[in-house]
Amino acid sequence: MALVEMDWPNIGFQYRETPVRFVSEYKDGKWDEGRMSTDPNVVINESAGVIQYAQTCFEGLKAYRTEKGDIVCFRPDLNAARIAESARRLCIPVFPEDRFVEAVKAVIKANADYVPPYGSGATLYVRPVLFATSPVLGVKPAVNYEFRIFVSPVGPYFKGGAKPVSLMVSDFDRAAPHGTGHVKAGLNYAMSLYAIEHAHELGFNENMYLDAATRTYVEETGGANFLFVTKDGTVVTPKSSTILPSITRRSLVYVASEILGMKAEEREIPFTEVKEFAECGLCGTAAVISPVGKITYDGGVIEFPSGMEKMGPVLQKLYDTLTGIQMGRIPGPEGWVVKVVENA
Ligand code: PLP
Ligand code: COI
């Protein structure tokens, strides 16, 4: 077994099949012991709950090769807790959190040859997914489910790598109806596709969504939370019960306040305040920290002082510290970096 050969700096963010995935089935009221599978395909009934009523949720985390050559992943316990929360909201039976973490580690280990090299700019994206497999016709939860974890090596989420992105303020809402915006539900993402395509057609990388009720406060984008930096260096991030509780954002708020000694605030952010900020970025597993250069809205364009060429200094410091912890260059808080393979 040896590291596969790929043009790592240019692999982009897309699905690439790897040899092994974890599969567990929920039948007769319980999750089975699960198994590793080489089959990337899923065969289900035409009336399966996932197909009819989008009864599905997923997670996203990454595995890294560290400077020392270990393979690690980042805070998988928080993904376990969040998918459990998503599952409860969607009436999907919870996959036990400790088994989730063990299965994540096992899949990464089984695909170790696909974990991109240290310093290549690429990482291994891990995608756990829960979905309803048995048929339904009336609107109700299914009886059988599958839990699956597959992995795919990925590069930067936005084209252009570390270059700042350009956003538009959307007329649409990101999340599905009925208040599921804070869970990672397949339906929420389906509901954002039209808005994302619309933004792309107009030449923007993504949308800034405002709160659906009043269109006053900043929420998030299609796949990441916002981070702002005030002119006096305070890190500010939106507080909202309808955005996804980003693990990266929560980690960065801790890094800012507890490791770097910065001031960090989680609070409601009216859109009218955005023009006052010195820096703006998107944070998430896929986005890491992607700087925002400008935001176009009905009435003007907000350009951030750091511009469309580089990340601002405060976000850069946060980025260097977070990725330093993830890649083993900087010691992180207890439990953040979980070893999967020693000296891979
Ligand atoms: N917001 C949305 C809508 C997302 O899809 C993601 C990605 O998972 C995030 C935020 C960032 O969350 P995390 O940092 O846990 O990856
Ligand atoms: C992630 O960052 O893990 C996401 O889920 C974002 C997007 C790929 C859906």
JSON list of C-alpha atoms in Angstrom, two decimals, residues 84-312:
[
{"chain": "A", "resi": 84, "resn": "ALA", "atom": "CA", "xyz": [-27.41, 12.99, 16.17]},
{"chain": "A", "resi": 85, "resn": "GLU", "atom": "CA", "xyz": [-29.21, 16.34, 16.52]},
{"chain": "A", "resi": 86, "resn": "SER", "atom": "CA", "xyz": [-29.99, 16.41, 12.78]},
{"chain": "A", "resi": 87, "resn": "ALA", "atom": "CA", "xyz": [-31.28, 12.83, 12.93]},
{"chain": "A", "resi": 88, "resn": "ARG", "atom": "CA", "xyz": [-33.60, 13.59, 15.87]},
{"chain": "A", "resi": 89, "resn": "ARG", "atom": "CA", "xyz": [-35.04, 16.58, 14.01]},
{"chain": "A", "resi": 90, "resn": "LEU", "atom": "CA", "xyz": [-35.71, 14.41, 10.94]},
{"chain": "A", "resi": 91, "resn": "CYS", "atom": "CA", "xyz": [-37.11, 11.40, 12.85]},
{"chain": "A", "resi": 92, "resn": "ILE", "atom": "CA", "xyz": [-34.14, 9.27, 11.81]},
{"chain": "A", "resi": 93, "resn": "PRO", "atom": "CA", "xyz": [-32.82, 6.85, 14.47]},
{"chain": "A", "resi": 94, "resn": "VAL", "atom": "CA", "xyz": [-29.60, 8.21, 15.97]},
{"chain": "A", "resi": 95, "resn": "PHE", "atom": "CA", "xyz": [-26.42, 6.31, 15.13]},
{"chain": "A", "resi": 96, "resn": "PRO", "atom": "CA", "xyz": [-24.61, 6.03, 18.48]},
{"chain": "A", "resi": 97, "resn": "GLU", "atom": "CA", "xyz": [-22.06, 8.84, 18.84]},
{"chain": "A", "resi": 98, "resn": "ASP", "atom": "CA", "xyz": [-19.17, 6.68, 20.05]},
{"chain": "A", "resi": 99, "resn": "ARG", "atom": "CA", "xyz": [-19.71, 4.25, 17.16]},
{"chain": "A", "resi": 100, "resn": "PHE", "atom": "CA", "xyz": [-19.81, 7.21, 14.75]},
{"chain": "A", "resi": 101, "resn": "VAL", "atom": "CA", "xyz": [-16.33, 8.32, 15.84]},
{"chain": "A", "resi": 102, "resn": "GLU", "atom": "CA", "xyz": [-14.93, 4.78, 15.63]},
{"chain": "A", "resi": 103, "resn": "ALA", "atom": "CA", "xyz": [-16.41, 4.28, 12.15]},
{"chain": "A", "resi": 104, "resn": "VAL", "atom": "CA", "xyz": [-15.01, 7.62, 10.92]},
{"chain": "A", "resi": 105, "resn": "LYS", "atom": "CA", "xyz": [-11.54, 6.57, 12.10]},
{"chain": "A", "resi": 106, "resn": "ALA", "atom": "CA", "xyz": [-11.89, 3.11, 10.55]},
{"chain": "A", "resi": 107, "resn": "VAL", "atom": "CA", "xyz": [-12.89, 4.50, 7.13]},
{"chain": "A", "resi": 108, "resn": "ILE", "atom": "CA", "xyz": [-10.04, 7.00, 7.10]},
{"chain": "A", "resi": 109, "resn": "LYS", "atom": "CA", "xyz": [-7.61, 4.23, 8.05]},
{"chain": "A", "resi": 110, "resn": "ALA", "atom": "CA", "xyz": [-8.96, 1.93, 5.34]},
{"chain": "A", "resi": 111, "resn": "ASN", "atom": "CA", "xyz": [-8.43, 4.70, 2.75]},
{"chain": "A", "resi": 112, "resn": "ALA", "atom": "CA", "xyz": [-5.12, 5.95, 4.18]},
{"chain": "A", "resi": 113, "resn": "ASP", "atom": "CA", "xyz": [-3.50, 5.92, 0.74]},
{"chain": "A", "resi": 114, "resn": "TYR", "atom": "CA", "xyz": [-5.94, 8.63, -0.33]},
{"chain": "A", "resi": 115, "resn": "VAL", "atom": "CA", "xyz": [-5.07, 11.08, 2.46]},
{"chain": "A", "resi": 116, "resn": "PRO", "atom": "CA", "xyz": [-3.22, 13.81, 0.56]},
{"chain": "A", "resi": 117, "resn": "PRO", "atom": "CA", "xyz": [0.39, 14.57, 1.49]},
{"chain": "A", "resi": 118, "resn": "TYR", "atom": "CA", "xyz": [1.27, 17.18, 4.13]},
{"chain": "A", "resi": 119, "resn": "GLY", "atom": "CA", "xyz": [1.70, 20.59, 2.56]},
{"chain": "A", "resi": 120, "resn": "SER", "atom": "CA", "xyz": [-0.08, 19.71, -0.71]},
{"chain": "A", "resi": 121, "resn": "GLY", "atom": "CA", "xyz": [-3.05, 21.99, -0.03]},
{"chain": "A", "resi": 122, "resn": "ALA", "atom": "CA", "xyz": [-5.40, 18.99, -0.31]},
{"chain": "A", "resi": 123, "resn": "THR", "atom": "CA", "xyz": [-7.06, 16.98, 2.48]},
{"chain": "A", "resi": 124, "resn": "LEU", "atom": "CA", "xyz": [-9.35, 13.97, 2.80]},
{"chain": "A", "resi": 125, "resn": "TYR", "atom": "CA", "xyz": [-13.01, 14.97, 3.09]},
{"chain": "A", "resi": 126, "resn": "VAL", "atom": "CA", "xyz": [-15.12, 12.55, 5.12]},
{"chain": "A", "resi": 127, "resn": "ARG", "atom": "CA", "xyz": [-18.84, 12.43, 4.37]},
{"chain": "A", "resi": 128, "resn": "PRO", "atom": "CA", "xyz": [-21.09, 10.52, 6.81]},
{"chain": "A", "resi": 129, "resn": "VAL", "atom": "CA", "xyz": [-24.71, 10.29, 5.61]},
{"chain": "A", "resi": 130, "resn": "LEU", "atom": "CA", "xyz": [-27.94, 8.91, 7.10]},
{"chain": "A", "resi": 131, "resn": "PHE", "atom": "CA", "xyz": [-30.93, 8.18, 4.88]},
{"chain": "A", "resi": 132, "resn": "ALA", "atom": "CA", "xyz": [-34.32, 6.47, 4.87]},
{"chain": "A", "resi": 133, "resn": "THR", "atom": "CA", "xyz": [-34.31, 3.33, 2.74]},
{"chain": "A", "resi": 134, "resn": "SER", "atom": "CA", "xyz": [-37.73, 1.74, 3.22]},
{"chain": "A", "resi": 135, "resn": "PRO", "atom": "CA", "xyz": [-40.81, 2.79, 1.21]},
{"chain": "A", "resi": 136, "resn": "VAL", "atom": "CA", "xyz": [-43.29, 5.40, 2.42]},
{"chain": "A", "resi": 137, "resn": "LEU", "atom": "CA", "xyz": [-46.31, 6.86, 0.69]},
{"chain": "A", "resi": 138, "resn": "GLY", "atom": "CA", "xyz": [-48.07, 8.91, 3.33]},
{"chain": "A", "resi": 139, "resn": "VAL", "atom": "CA", "xyz": [-45.94, 11.65, 4.88]},
{"chain": "A", "resi": 140, "resn": "LYS", "atom": "CA", "xyz": [-44.29, 9.79, 7.73]},
{"chain": "A", "resi": 141, "resn": "PRO", "atom": "CA", "xyz": [-40.87, 8.51, 8.79]},
{"chain": "A", "resi": 142, "resn": "ALA", "atom": "CA", "xyz": [-39.52, 5.36, 7.13]},
{"chain": "A", "resi": 143, "resn": "VAL", "atom": "CA", "xyz": [-38.85, 2.16, 9.04]},
{"chain": "A", "resi": 144, "resn": "ASN", "atom": "CA", "xyz": [-35.40, 1.25, 7.69]},
{"chain": "A", "resi": 145, "resn": "TYR", "atom": "CA", "xyz": [-32.31, 3.43, 7.30]},
{"chain": "A", "resi": 146, "resn": "GLU", "atom": "CA", "xyz": [-28.71, 3.30, 6.15]},
{"chain": "A", "resi": 147, "resn": "PHE", "atom": "CA", "xyz": [-25.70, 5.00, 7.67]},
{"chain": "A", "resi": 148, "resn": "ARG", "atom": "CA", "xyz": [-22.77, 5.31, 5.31]},
{"chain": "A", "resi": 149, "resn": "ILE", "atom": "CA", "xyz": [-19.39, 7.04, 5.52]},
{"chain": "A", "resi": 150, "resn": "PHE", "atom": "CA", "xyz": [-17.35, 7.59, 2.38]},
{"chain": "A", "resi": 151, "resn": "VAL", "atom": "CA", "xyz": [-14.30, 9.73, 1.78]},
{"chain": "A", "resi": 152, "resn": "SER", "atom": "CA", "xyz": [-12.95, 11.80, -1.09]},
{"chain": "A", "resi": 153, "resn": "PRO", "atom": "CA", "xyz": [-9.67, 13.70, -1.41]},
{"chain": "A", "resi": 154, "resn": "VAL", "atom": "CA", "xyz": [-10.37, 17.40, -1.97]},
{"chain": "A", "resi": 155, "resn": "GLY", "atom": "CA", "xyz": [-8.70, 20.73, -2.64]},
{"chain": "A", "resi": 156, "resn": "PRO", "atom": "CA", "xyz": [-10.04, 24.23, -1.87]},
{"chain": "A", "resi": 157, "resn": "TYR", "atom": "CA", "xyz": [-13.84, 24.66, -1.92]},
{"chain": "A", "resi": 158, "resn": "PHE", "atom": "CA", "xyz": [-13.77, 27.86, -3.96]},
{"chain": "A", "resi": 159, "resn": "LYS", "atom": "CA", "xyz": [-12.08, 28.07, -7.36]},
{"chain": "A", "resi": 160, "resn": "GLY", "atom": "CA", "xyz": [-8.94, 30.18, -7.19]},
{"chain": "A", "resi": 161, "resn": "GLY", "atom": "CA", "xyz": [-7.76, 28.70, -3.88]},
{"chain": "A", "resi": 162, "resn": "ALA", "atom": "CA", "xyz": [-6.95, 31.39, -1.33]},
{"chain": "A", "resi": 163, "resn": "LYS", "atom": "CA", "xyz": [-8.20, 34.32, -3.45]},
{"chain": "A", "resi": 164, "resn": "PRO", "atom": "CA", "xyz": [-11.03, 36.30, -1.87]},
{"chain": "A", "resi": 165, "resn": "VAL", "atom": "CA", "xyz": [-14.52, 35.53, -3.12]},
{"chain": "A", "resi": 166, "resn": "SER", "atom": "CA", "xyz": [-17.36, 37.80, -4.21]},
{"chain": "A", "resi": 167, "resn": "LEU", "atom": "CA", "xyz": [-20.86, 37.40, -2.74]},
{"chain": "A", "resi": 168, "resn": "MET", "atom": "CA", "xyz": [-24.32, 38.74, -3.43]},
{"chain": "A", "resi": 169, "resn": "VAL", "atom": "CA", "xyz": [-27.06, 39.24, -0.88]},
{"chain": "A", "resi": 170, "resn": "SER", "atom": "CA", "xyz": [-29.72, 36.71, -1.82]},
{"chain": "A", "resi": 171, "resn": "ASP", "atom": "CA", "xyz": [-33.44, 37.29, -2.22]},
{"chain": "A", "resi": 172, "resn": "PHE", "atom": "CA", "xyz": [-33.92, 33.66, -1.24]},
{"chain": "A", "resi": 173, "resn": "ASP", "atom": "CA", "xyz": [-33.66, 31.81, 2.05]},
{"chain": "A", "resi": 174, "resn": "ARG", "atom": "CA", "xyz": [-30.99, 29.16, 2.47]},
{"chain": "A", "resi": 175, "resn": "ALA", "atom": "CA", "xyz": [-32.88, 26.64, 4.53]},
{"chain": "A", "resi": 176, "resn": "ALA", "atom": "CA", "xyz": [-35.94, 24.54, 3.83]},
{"chain": "A", "resi": 177, "resn": "PRO", "atom": "CA", "xyz": [-39.26, 25.59, 5.31]},
{"chain": "A", "resi": 178, "resn": "HIS", "atom": "CA", "xyz": [-40.33, 24.61, 8.81]},
{"chain": "A", "resi": 179, "resn": "GLY", "atom": "CA", "xyz": [-37.22, 25.76, 10.59]},
{"chain": "A", "resi": 180, "resn": "THR", "atom": "CA", "xyz": [-34.61, 23.11, 9.88]},
{"chain": "A", "resi": 181, "resn": "GLY", "atom": "CA", "xyz": [-31.86, 25.60, 9.02]},
{"chain": "A", "resi": 182, "resn": "HIS", "atom": "CA", "xyz": [-29.72, 24.60, 12.00]},
{"chain": "A", "resi": 183, "resn": "VAL", "atom": "CA", "xyz": [-29.51, 20.93, 11.02]},
{"chain": "A", "resi": 184, "resn": "LYS", "atom": "CA", "xyz": [-27.47, 19.50, 8.18]},
{"chain": "A", "resi": 185, "resn": "ALA", "atom": "CA", "xyz": [-30.48, 18.19, 6.28]},
{"chain": "A", "resi": 186, "resn": "GLY", "atom": "CA", "xyz": [-30.30, 17.26, 2.60]},
{"chain": "A", "resi": 187, "resn": "LEU", "atom": "CA", "xyz": [-33.46, 19.26, 1.96]},
{"chain": "A", "resi": 188, "resn": "ASN", "atom": "CA", "xyz": [-31.87, 22.49, 3.23]},
{"chain": "A", "resi": 189, "resn": "TYR", "atom": "CA", "xyz": [-29.16, 22.17, 0.60]},
{"chain": "A", "resi": 190, "resn": "ALA", "atom": "CA", "xyz": [-31.63, 21.28, -2.15]},
{"chain": "A", "resi": 191, "resn": "MET", "atom": "CA", "xyz": [-33.51, 24.48, -1.28]},
{"chain": "A", "resi": 192, "resn": "SER", "atom": "CA", "xyz": [-30.29, 26.50, -1.70]},
{"chain": "A", "resi": 193, "resn": "LEU", "atom": "CA", "xyz": [-29.34, 25.14, -5.14]},
{"chain": "A", "resi": 194, "resn": "TYR", "atom": "CA", "xyz": [-31.50, 27.57, -7.12]},
{"chain": "A", "resi": 195, "resn": "ALA", "atom": "CA", "xyz": [-30.05, 30.55, -5.26]},
{"chain": "A", "resi": 196, "resn": "ILE", "atom": "CA", "xyz": [-26.47, 29.28, -5.71]},
{"chain": "A", "resi": 197, "resn": "GLU", "atom": "CA", "xyz": [-26.98, 28.75, -9.44]},
{"chain": "A", "resi": 198, "resn": "HIS", "atom": "CA", "xyz": [-28.50, 32.21, -9.67]},
{"chain": "A", "resi": 199, "resn": "ALA", "atom": "CA", "xyz": [-25.49, 33.78, -7.92]},
{"chain": "A", "resi": 200, "resn": "HIS", "atom": "CA", "xyz": [-23.08, 31.88, -10.19]},
{"chain": "A", "resi": 201, "resn": "GLU", "atom": "CA", "xyz": [-24.94, 33.04, -13.31]},
{"chain": "A", "resi": 202, "resn": "LEU", "atom": "CA", "xyz": [-24.51, 36.62, -12.14]},
{"chain": "A", "resi": 203, "resn": "GLY", "atom": "CA", "xyz": [-20.78, 36.06, -11.60]},
{"chain": "A", "resi": 204, "resn": "PHE", "atom": "CA", "xyz": [-20.73, 35.68, -7.79]},
{"chain": "A", "resi": 205, "resn": "ASN", "atom": "CA", "xyz": [-19.13, 32.81, -5.91]},
{"chain": "A", "resi": 206, "resn": "GLU", "atom": "CA", "xyz": [-21.92, 32.47, -3.31]},
{"chain": "A", "resi": 207, "resn": "ASN", "atom": "CA", "xyz": [-24.81, 34.15, -1.52]},
{"chain": "A", "resi": 208, "resn": "MET", "atom": "CA", "xyz": [-25.05, 35.98, 1.73]},
{"chain": "A", "resi": 209, "resn": "TYR", "atom": "CA", "xyz": [-28.41, 34.94, 3.21]},
{"chain": "A", "resi": 210, "resn": "LEU", "atom": "CA", "xyz": [-30.20, 37.27, 5.60]},
{"chain": "A", "resi": 211, "resn": "ASP", "atom": "CA", "xyz": [-32.64, 36.07, 8.23]},
{"chain": "A", "resi": 212, "resn": "ALA", "atom": "CA", "xyz": [-35.81, 34.80, 6.58]},
{"chain": "A", "resi": 213, "resn": "ALA", "atom": "CA", "xyz": [-38.21, 36.49, 9.01]},
{"chain": "A", "resi": 214, "resn": "THR", "atom": "CA", "xyz": [-37.05, 40.11, 8.71]},
{"chain": "A", "resi": 215, "resn": "ARG", "atom": "CA", "xyz": [-34.25, 40.19, 6.08]},
{"chain": "A", "resi": 216, "resn": "THR", "atom": "CA", "xyz": [-32.32, 42.33, 8.53]},
{"chain": "A", "resi": 217, "resn": "TYR", "atom": "CA", "xyz": [-29.58, 40.16, 10.08]},
{"chain": "A", "resi": 218, "resn": "VAL", "atom": "CA", "xyz": [-26.68, 38.28, 8.50]},
{"chain": "A", "resi": 219, "resn": "GLU", "atom": "CA", "xyz": [-27.12, 34.50, 8.52]},
{"chain": "A", "resi": 220, "resn": "GLU", "atom": "CA", "xyz": [-24.64, 32.42, 6.48]},
{"chain": "A", "resi": 221, "resn": "THR", "atom": "CA", "xyz": [-23.84, 31.20, 2.96]},
{"chain": "A", "resi": 222, "resn": "GLY", "atom": "CA", "xyz": [-24.82, 27.96, 1.24]},
{"chain": "A", "resi": 223, "resn": "GLY", "atom": "CA", "xyz": [-22.00, 25.99, 2.86]},
{"chain": "A", "resi": 224, "resn": "ALA", "atom": "CA", "xyz": [-20.23, 28.14, 5.47]},
{"chain": "A", "resi": 225, "resn": "ASN", "atom": "CA", "xyz": [-20.72, 30.56, 8.39]},
{"chain": "A", "resi": 226, "resn": "PHE", "atom": "CA", "xyz": [-19.50, 34.17, 8.42]},
{"chain": "A", "resi": 227, "resn": "LEU", "atom": "CA", "xyz": [-16.63, 35.69, 10.37]},
{"chain": "A", "resi": 228, "resn": "PHE", "atom": "CA", "xyz": [-16.09, 39.44, 10.48]},
{"chain": "A", "resi": 229, "resn": "VAL", "atom": "CA", "xyz": [-13.33, 41.55, 11.99]},
{"chain": "A", "resi": 230, "resn": "THR", "atom": "CA", "xyz": [-14.04, 45.07, 13.26]},
{"chain": "A", "resi": 231, "resn": "LYS", "atom": "CA", "xyz": [-11.67, 47.96, 12.61]},
{"chain": "A", "resi": 232, "resn": "ASP", "atom": "CA", "xyz": [-10.29, 47.56, 16.14]},
{"chain": "A", "resi": 233, "resn": "GLY", "atom": "CA", "xyz": [-9.57, 43.85, 15.63]},
{"chain": "A", "resi": 234, "resn": "THR", "atom": "CA", "xyz": [-12.55, 42.19, 17.34]},
{"chain": "A", "resi": 235, "resn": "VAL", "atom": "CA", "xyz": [-13.74, 38.94, 15.73]},
{"chain": "A", "resi": 236, "resn": "VAL", "atom": "CA", "xyz": [-17.53, 38.95, 15.30]},
{"chain": "A", "resi": 237, "resn": "THR", "atom": "CA", "xyz": [-19.73, 36.09, 14.10]},
{"chain": "A", "resi": 238, "resn": "PRO", "atom": "CA", "xyz": [-23.52, 35.87, 13.70]},
{"chain": "A", "resi": 239, "resn": "LYS", "atom": "CA", "xyz": [-25.62, 34.37, 16.46]},
{"chain": "A", "resi": 240, "resn": "SER", "atom": "CA", "xyz": [-28.73, 32.74, 15.04]},
{"chain": "A", "resi": 241, "resn": "SER", "atom": "CA", "xyz": [-30.78, 29.63, 15.68]},
{"chain": "A", "resi": 242, "resn": "THR", "atom": "CA", "xyz": [-31.36, 29.17, 11.93]},
{"chain": "A", "resi": 243, "resn": "ILE", "atom": "CA", "xyz": [-27.75, 28.82, 10.78]},
{"chain": "A", "resi": 244, "resn": "LEU", "atom": "CA", "xyz": [-25.71, 25.63, 10.91]},
{"chain": "A", "resi": 245, "resn": "PRO", "atom": "CA", "xyz": [-23.69, 25.53, 14.15]},
{"chain": "A", "resi": 246, "resn": "SER", "atom": "CA", "xyz": [-20.32, 25.37, 12.41]},
{"chain": "A", "resi": 247, "resn": "ILE", "atom": "CA", "xyz": [-17.62, 23.37, 14.18]},
{"chain": "A", "resi": 248, "resn": "THR", "atom": "CA", "xyz": [-14.97, 25.47, 12.43]},
{"chain": "A", "resi": 249, "resn": "ARG", "atom": "CA", "xyz": [-16.61, 28.69, 13.63]},
{"chain": "A", "resi": 250, "resn": "ARG", "atom": "CA", "xyz": [-16.86, 27.44, 17.21]},
{"chain": "A", "resi": 251, "resn": "SER", "atom": "CA", "xyz": [-13.21, 26.36, 17.06]},
{"chain": "A", "resi": 252, "resn": "LEU", "atom": "CA", "xyz": [-12.12, 29.72, 15.62]},
{"chain": "A", "resi": 253, "resn": "VAL", "atom": "CA", "xyz": [-13.94, 31.71, 18.31]},
{"chain": "A", "resi": 254, "resn": "TYR", "atom": "CA", "xyz": [-12.02, 29.64, 20.87]},
{"chain": "A", "resi": 255, "resn": "VAL", "atom": "CA", "xyz": [-8.73, 30.08, 19.00]},
{"chain": "A", "resi": 256, "resn": "ALA", "atom": "CA", "xyz": [-9.28, 33.86, 18.80]},
{"chain": "A", "resi": 257, "resn": "SER", "atom": "CA", "xyz": [-10.18, 34.40, 22.43]},
{"chain": "A", "resi": 258, "resn": "GLU", "atom": "CA", "xyz": [-8.35, 31.63, 24.28]},
{"chain": "A", "resi": 259, "resn": "ILE", "atom": "CA", "xyz": [-5.22, 31.11, 22.19]},
{"chain": "A", "resi": 260, "resn": "LEU", "atom": "CA", "xyz": [-4.58, 34.41, 20.42]},
{"chain": "A", "resi": 261, "resn": "GLY", "atom": "CA", "xyz": [-5.95, 36.69, 23.15]},
{"chain": "A", "resi": 262, "resn": "MET", "atom": "CA", "xyz": [-8.29, 38.53, 20.76]},
{"chain": "A", "resi": 263, "resn": "LYS", "atom": "CA", "xyz": [-11.76, 39.77, 21.55]},
{"chain": "A", "resi": 264, "resn": "ALA", "atom": "CA", "xyz": [-14.41, 37.53, 19.98]},
{"chain": "A", "resi": 265, "resn": "GLU", "atom": "CA", "xyz": [-18.17, 38.06, 19.97]},
{"chain": "A", "resi": 266, "resn": "GLU", "atom": "CA", "xyz": [-21.08, 35.93, 18.84]},
{"chain": "A", "resi": 267, "resn": "ARG", "atom": "CA", "xyz": [-24.05, 38.24, 18.37]},
{"chain": "A", "resi": 268, "resn": "GLU", "atom": "CA", "xyz": [-26.75, 39.36, 15.96]},
{"chain": "A", "resi": 269, "resn": "ILE", "atom": "CA", "xyz": [-25.22, 41.30, 13.08]},
{"chain": "A", "resi": 270, "resn": "PRO", "atom": "CA", "xyz": [-27.52, 43.68, 11.19]},
{"chain": "A", "resi": 271, "resn": "PHE", "atom": "CA", "xyz": [-26.64, 43.83, 7.50]},
{"chain": "A", "resi": 272, "resn": "THR", "atom": "CA", "xyz": [-26.29, 47.62, 7.87]},
{"chain": "A", "resi": 273, "resn": "GLU", "atom": "CA", "xyz": [-23.22, 47.01, 10.05]},
{"chain": "A", "resi": 274, "resn": "VAL", "atom": "CA", "xyz": [-21.35, 44.95, 7.46]},
{"chain": "A", "resi": 275, "resn": "LYS", "atom": "CA", "xyz": [-19.89, 47.99, 5.66]},
{"chain": "A", "resi": 276, "resn": "GLU", "atom": "CA", "xyz": [-18.13, 48.96, 8.92]},
{"chain": "A", "resi": 277, "resn": "PHE", "atom": "CA", "xyz": [-16.06, 45.77, 9.14]},
{"chain": "A", "resi": 278, "resn": "ALA", "atom": "CA", "xyz": [-12.39, 45.59, 8.17]},
{"chain": "A", "resi": 279, "resn": "GLU", "atom": "CA", "xyz": [-12.39, 41.91, 7.16]},
{"chain": "A", "resi": 280, "resn": "CYS", "atom": "CA", "xyz": [-14.91, 39.28, 6.18]},
{"chain": "A", "resi": 281, "resn": "GLY", "atom": "CA", "xyz": [-14.48, 35.56, 5.69]},
{"chain": "A", "resi": 282, "resn": "LEU", "atom": "CA", "xyz": [-16.43, 32.32, 5.32]},
{"chain": "A", "resi": 283, "resn": "CYS", "atom": "CA", "xyz": [-15.60, 29.47, 7.64]},
{"chain": "A", "resi": 284, "resn": "GLY", "atom": "CA", "xyz": [-16.38, 25.78, 7.50]},
{"chain": "A", "resi": 285, "resn": "THR", "atom": "CA", "xyz": [-14.83, 22.37, 7.01]},
{"chain": "A", "resi": 286, "resn": "ALA", "atom": "CA", "xyz": [-14.82, 22.76, 3.23]},
{"chain": "A", "resi": 287, "resn": "ALA", "atom": "CA", "xyz": [-14.25, 26.54, 3.19]},
{"chain": "A", "resi": 288, "resn": "VAL", "atom": "CA", "xyz": [-11.63, 26.49, 6.04]},
{"chain": "A", "resi": 289, "resn": "ILE", "atom": "CA", "xyz": [-11.42, 30.30, 6.08]},
{"chain": "A", "resi": 290, "resn": "SER", "atom": "CA", "xyz": [-12.16, 31.72, 2.64]},
{"chain": "A", "resi": 291, "resn": "PRO", "atom": "CA", "xyz": [-11.77, 35.50, 2.55]},
{"chain": "A", "resi": 292, "resn": "VAL", "atom": "CA", "xyz": [-14.57, 37.64, 1.11]},
{"chain": "A", "resi": 293, "resn": "GLY", "atom": "CA", "xyz": [-13.47, 40.59, -1.03]},
{"chain": "A", "resi": 294, "resn": "LYS", "atom": "CA", "xyz": [-16.83, 42.16, -1.76]},
{"chain": "A", "resi": 295, "resn": "ILE", "atom": "CA", "xyz": [-20.56, 41.85, -1.24]},
{"chain": "A", "resi": 296, "resn": "THR", "atom": "CA", "xyz": [-23.07, 43.19, -3.75]},
{"chain": "A", "resi": 297, "resn": "TYR", "atom": "CA", "xyz": [-26.56, 44.11, -2.57]},
{"chain": "A", "resi": 298, "resn": "ASP", "atom": "CA", "xyz": [-29.61, 45.89, -3.85]},
{"chain": "A", "resi": 299, "resn": "GLY", "atom": "CA", "xyz": [-28.22, 49.40, -3.48]},
{"chain": "A", "resi": 300, "resn": "GLY", "atom": "CA", "xyz": [-24.47, 49.02, -3.71]},
{"chain": "A", "resi": 301, "resn": "VAL", "atom": "CA", "xyz": [-21.28, 47.09, -3.21]},
{"chain": "A", "resi": 302, "resn": "ILE", "atom": "CA", "xyz": [-19.36, 46.65, 0.04]},
{"chain": "A", "resi": 303, "resn": "GLU", "atom": "CA", "xyz": [-15.64, 46.26, -0.59]},
{"chain": "A", "resi": 304, "resn": "PHE", "atom": "CA", "xyz": [-13.46, 45.12, 2.26]},
{"chain": "A", "resi": 305, "resn": "PRO", "atom": "CA", "xyz": [-10.16, 46.98, 2.80]},
{"chain": "A", "resi": 306, "resn": "SER", "atom": "CA", "xyz": [-8.10, 43.80, 2.27]},
{"chain": "A", "resi": 307, "resn": "GLY", "atom": "CA", "xyz": [-9.56, 43.67, -1.26]},
{"chain": "A", "resi": 308, "resn": "MET", "atom": "CA", "xyz": [-9.83, 40.88, -3.83]},
{"chain": "A", "resi": 309, "resn": "GLU", "atom": "CA", "xyz": [-6.14, 39.92, -3.73]},
{"chain": "A", "resi": 310, "resn": "LYS", "atom": "CA", "xyz": [-5.44, 38.56, -0.27]},
{"chain": "A", "resi": 311, "resn": "MET", "atom": "CA", "xyz": [-6.78, 37.61, 3.13]},
{"chain": "A", "resi": 312, "resn": "GLY", "atom": "CA", "xyz": [-6.82, 40.34, 5.80]}
]
